[in-house]
XYZ file of C-alpha atoms in Angstrom:
261
model
C 118.367 99.830 74.329
C 119.971 97.556 76.908
C 123.085 98.755 78.736
C 125.218 95.688 78.099
C 129.005 95.739 78.199
C 131.867 93.263 78.353
C 132.439 92.138 81.915
C 133.684 89.236 84.028
C 131.271 86.568 85.235
C 130.098 87.151 88.797
C 128.000 85.070 91.136
C 124.495 86.383 91.625
C 124.082 88.460 94.765
C 121.472 90.679 96.314
C 121.551 94.261 95.090
C 122.733 96.566 97.866
C 122.664 100.330 97.282
C 125.749 102.295 98.377
C 125.888 103.953 101.785
C 126.081 107.661 100.940
C 126.058 109.102 104.461
C 125.750 108.365 108.153
C 123.653 109.846 110.935
C 124.943 109.981 114.517
C 123.726 111.338 117.837
C 127.079 112.594 119.017
C 129.742 115.108 118.072
C 132.896 116.705 119.436
C 132.996 119.958 121.352
C 135.393 122.790 120.528
C 137.720 121.270 123.119
C 137.696 117.968 121.226
C 135.624 116.100 123.811
C 132.756 113.775 122.802
C 129.229 115.042 123.466
C 125.890 113.293 123.049
C 123.192 115.220 121.181
C 119.408 115.209 120.984
C 119.606 115.819 117.240
C 121.046 113.939 114.288
C 124.503 114.821 112.995
C 125.133 113.957 109.340
C 128.502 112.986 107.895
C 129.732 111.944 104.488
C 129.750 113.327 100.976
C 126.119 114.464 101.118
C 126.197 116.236 104.474
C 125.530 119.620 102.864
C 122.493 118.237 101.024
C 121.121 116.843 104.284
C 121.712 120.074 106.218
C 120.192 122.236 103.511
C 117.012 120.155 103.713
C 116.709 119.594 107.480
C 118.982 122.185 109.096
C 121.927 121.521 111.392
C 120.036 120.144 114.418
C 117.097 117.988 113.243
C 115.520 115.705 115.849
C 113.104 114.021 113.413
C 114.001 112.583 110.001
C 111.370 111.213 107.572
C 112.722 107.929 106.201
C 111.696 104.918 104.130
C 113.094 101.462 103.486
C 113.880 100.855 99.796
C 112.815 97.661 98.085
C 116.016 95.677 98.705
C 117.007 92.736 100.914
C 115.764 93.387 104.470
C 118.864 91.743 105.995
C 120.918 94.553 104.451
C 118.559 97.224 105.806
C 118.561 95.960 109.409
C 121.581 94.225 110.955
C 121.352 93.398 114.657
C 124.183 91.360 116.138
C 126.813 90.984 118.854
C 130.283 92.193 117.872
C 133.763 91.752 119.356
C 136.533 94.106 118.270
C 140.269 93.904 118.947
C 142.585 96.833 118.119
C 140.072 98.285 115.704
C 139.421 94.989 113.896
C 136.170 93.023 114.013
C 137.241 89.548 115.145
C 133.888 87.936 115.924
C 130.164 88.543 115.493
C 126.968 86.577 115.887
C 123.299 86.426 116.811
C 123.689 85.012 120.322
C 123.583 81.367 119.212
C 125.924 81.138 116.214
C 129.080 83.214 115.830
C 131.599 83.921 113.085
C 135.146 84.035 114.488
C 138.185 85.198 112.501
C 140.944 82.666 111.918
C 144.215 84.600 112.552
C 146.066 82.533 109.942
C 143.668 82.681 107.006
C 141.793 85.845 108.098
C 138.601 84.008 107.193
C 135.593 83.794 109.519
C 134.670 80.359 110.862
C 131.383 79.417 112.507
C 131.265 78.518 116.207
C 128.392 77.836 118.582
C 127.647 79.762 121.764
C 129.137 76.918 123.849
C 132.488 77.463 122.120
C 132.584 81.144 123.116
C 134.353 81.564 126.516
C 132.302 84.653 127.405
C 129.917 86.939 125.598
C 130.304 89.703 128.184
C 132.819 91.609 126.046
C 130.642 91.511 122.934
C 128.652 94.660 122.172
C 125.022 94.565 121.107
C 124.835 96.632 117.904
C 122.208 97.638 115.365
C 122.858 99.074 111.911
C 119.831 100.648 110.244
C 120.013 101.575 106.544
C 117.318 103.624 104.848
C 116.438 106.283 102.313
C 115.428 109.778 103.396
C 112.178 111.176 102.062
C 112.913 114.412 100.267
C 116.460 113.301 99.353
C 115.472 110.502 97.002
C 117.362 111.953 94.034
C 120.564 110.551 95.567
C 120.583 106.838 94.727
C 121.886 105.378 97.971
C 121.060 104.767 101.624
C 121.944 106.431 104.899
C 123.141 104.476 107.928
C 122.440 104.925 111.618
C 124.269 102.702 114.101
C 123.554 102.346 117.798
C 124.788 100.301 120.748
C 121.880 101.322 122.987
C 120.784 97.801 123.828
C 117.995 98.564 126.298
C 116.900 101.834 124.733
C 117.283 102.635 121.037
C 117.679 99.043 119.820
C 114.592 97.858 121.689
C 112.581 100.817 120.359
C 113.582 100.278 116.723
C 113.270 96.490 116.659
C 109.952 96.741 118.523
C 108.503 98.992 115.815
C 109.655 96.678 113.020
C 108.146 93.684 114.829
C 104.878 95.603 115.197
C 104.784 96.291 111.446
C 105.387 92.594 110.815
C 102.483 91.723 113.120
C 100.193 93.772 110.868
C 101.314 91.666 107.935
C 102.927 94.673 106.262
C 106.259 95.033 104.523
C 108.612 97.746 105.774
C 108.816 99.018 102.190
C 105.093 99.830 102.247
C 105.289 102.423 105.021
C 106.802 105.833 105.651
C 108.679 106.086 108.953
C 110.073 108.811 111.174
C 113.415 108.438 112.943
C 113.290 110.503 116.140
C 115.875 111.281 118.829
C 115.333 112.872 122.242
C 117.087 113.054 125.596
C 115.989 110.920 128.517
C 117.100 111.195 132.112
C 118.001 108.430 134.542
C 118.691 108.743 138.239
C 121.765 106.805 139.318
C 122.168 104.984 142.634
C 124.541 107.769 143.697
C 121.662 110.255 143.366
C 123.093 111.949 140.295
C 120.946 112.343 137.178
C 122.327 111.149 133.850
C 121.016 112.406 130.529
C 121.342 110.268 127.398
C 119.844 110.244 123.871
C 117.335 107.604 122.748
C 116.301 106.988 119.147
C 112.829 105.765 118.206
C 111.395 104.530 114.914
C 107.768 105.522 114.313
C 105.642 103.973 111.554
C 103.380 106.588 109.982
C 99.768 105.802 109.004
C 100.014 102.180 110.160
C 96.376 101.957 111.272
C 95.146 103.451 108.010
C 97.131 100.865 106.066
C 95.703 97.938 108.021
C 92.690 97.616 105.721
C 94.447 98.505 102.467
C 95.440 95.638 100.220
C 97.791 97.099 97.629
C 100.558 99.482 98.591
C 103.240 100.914 96.333
C 106.702 100.518 97.909
C 108.792 103.635 98.351
C 111.481 103.910 95.682
C 114.264 106.270 94.755
C 113.418 108.778 92.037
C 115.145 108.594 88.669
C 118.553 110.140 88.232
C 117.525 112.718 85.629
C 118.790 115.821 87.429
C 122.360 117.034 86.858
C 124.798 115.853 89.497
C 125.443 119.341 90.874
C 121.701 119.769 91.497
C 121.345 116.385 93.194
C 124.280 116.272 95.574
C 127.128 118.548 96.596
C 130.141 116.460 97.544
C 132.126 117.144 100.705
C 135.005 115.236 102.295
C 133.861 112.572 104.742
C 134.284 113.636 108.363
C 136.600 111.571 110.527
C 136.741 110.677 114.199
C 133.242 111.790 115.131
C 132.229 111.094 118.710
C 130.031 108.116 119.484
C 127.327 108.399 122.163
C 127.872 106.548 125.419
C 126.424 103.030 124.864
C 123.881 101.450 127.178
C 124.789 98.223 129.049
C 124.475 94.878 127.284
C 121.308 92.807 127.801
C 121.561 89.692 129.921
C 122.871 86.901 127.700
C 124.079 83.420 128.760
C 127.823 83.443 129.393
C 130.436 81.025 130.626
C 133.503 82.797 132.015
C 132.889 86.545 132.466
C 136.103 87.233 134.340
C 138.564 88.655 131.788
C 138.570 90.592 128.547
C 138.287 88.372 125.497
C 140.962 88.261 122.805
C 141.079 86.396 119.527
C 143.255 83.704 121.133
C 140.497 82.970 123.661
C 138.015 82.247 120.856
C 140.217 79.752 119.013
């Protein structure tokens, strides 16, 4: 029996599962100050489900990429925010800039951007978690670690591509650990770095047919699948790494929306 019902006509679009939770590598101390962590901190309605499976301080999470549009699963771009509003974003060559009158984004080339220095290099990673597949949705991890976490994650995905494999064919591990860096002043700074590790990649090299990872069916009662909690607010973000070197025109002052128009 087909589940048809009366509905309005919509344009066809790629199916994107809902984001049911977020993972971060930062939290607030009892004094309310931000603190970086070498473990993942879950937030959202399914935080209790995550913690009951992995504990409160997991440093390794087994994940998979569901069989949906890869551009939804991995979004790497430069972003410019003004007063909490995203006003421009792009890939380093083409940018979408908000028109302050229509509030619509308009395309501009890199030569039309006064300076890219104030843009932040960001990566949003969306995935399912192995062992929590009864919840039909994806988790999101976002990082601004341009020279650390972003390079690690994108490098792994490029390596999988070089093997001629789809991301949906492999199990992965998302891992976080502290690294130390000695500053010019002589002080040592400690910061978290996230890595994406493809499991069993060499074994899969000679296998022809692989079954993509999928979510399980939704047969279990809701209370057994997920225990809802209020979404946490104002969680601390880790200190971002510096931006990579990107061509820029006038790096002198902070960009505003007026500068981009």
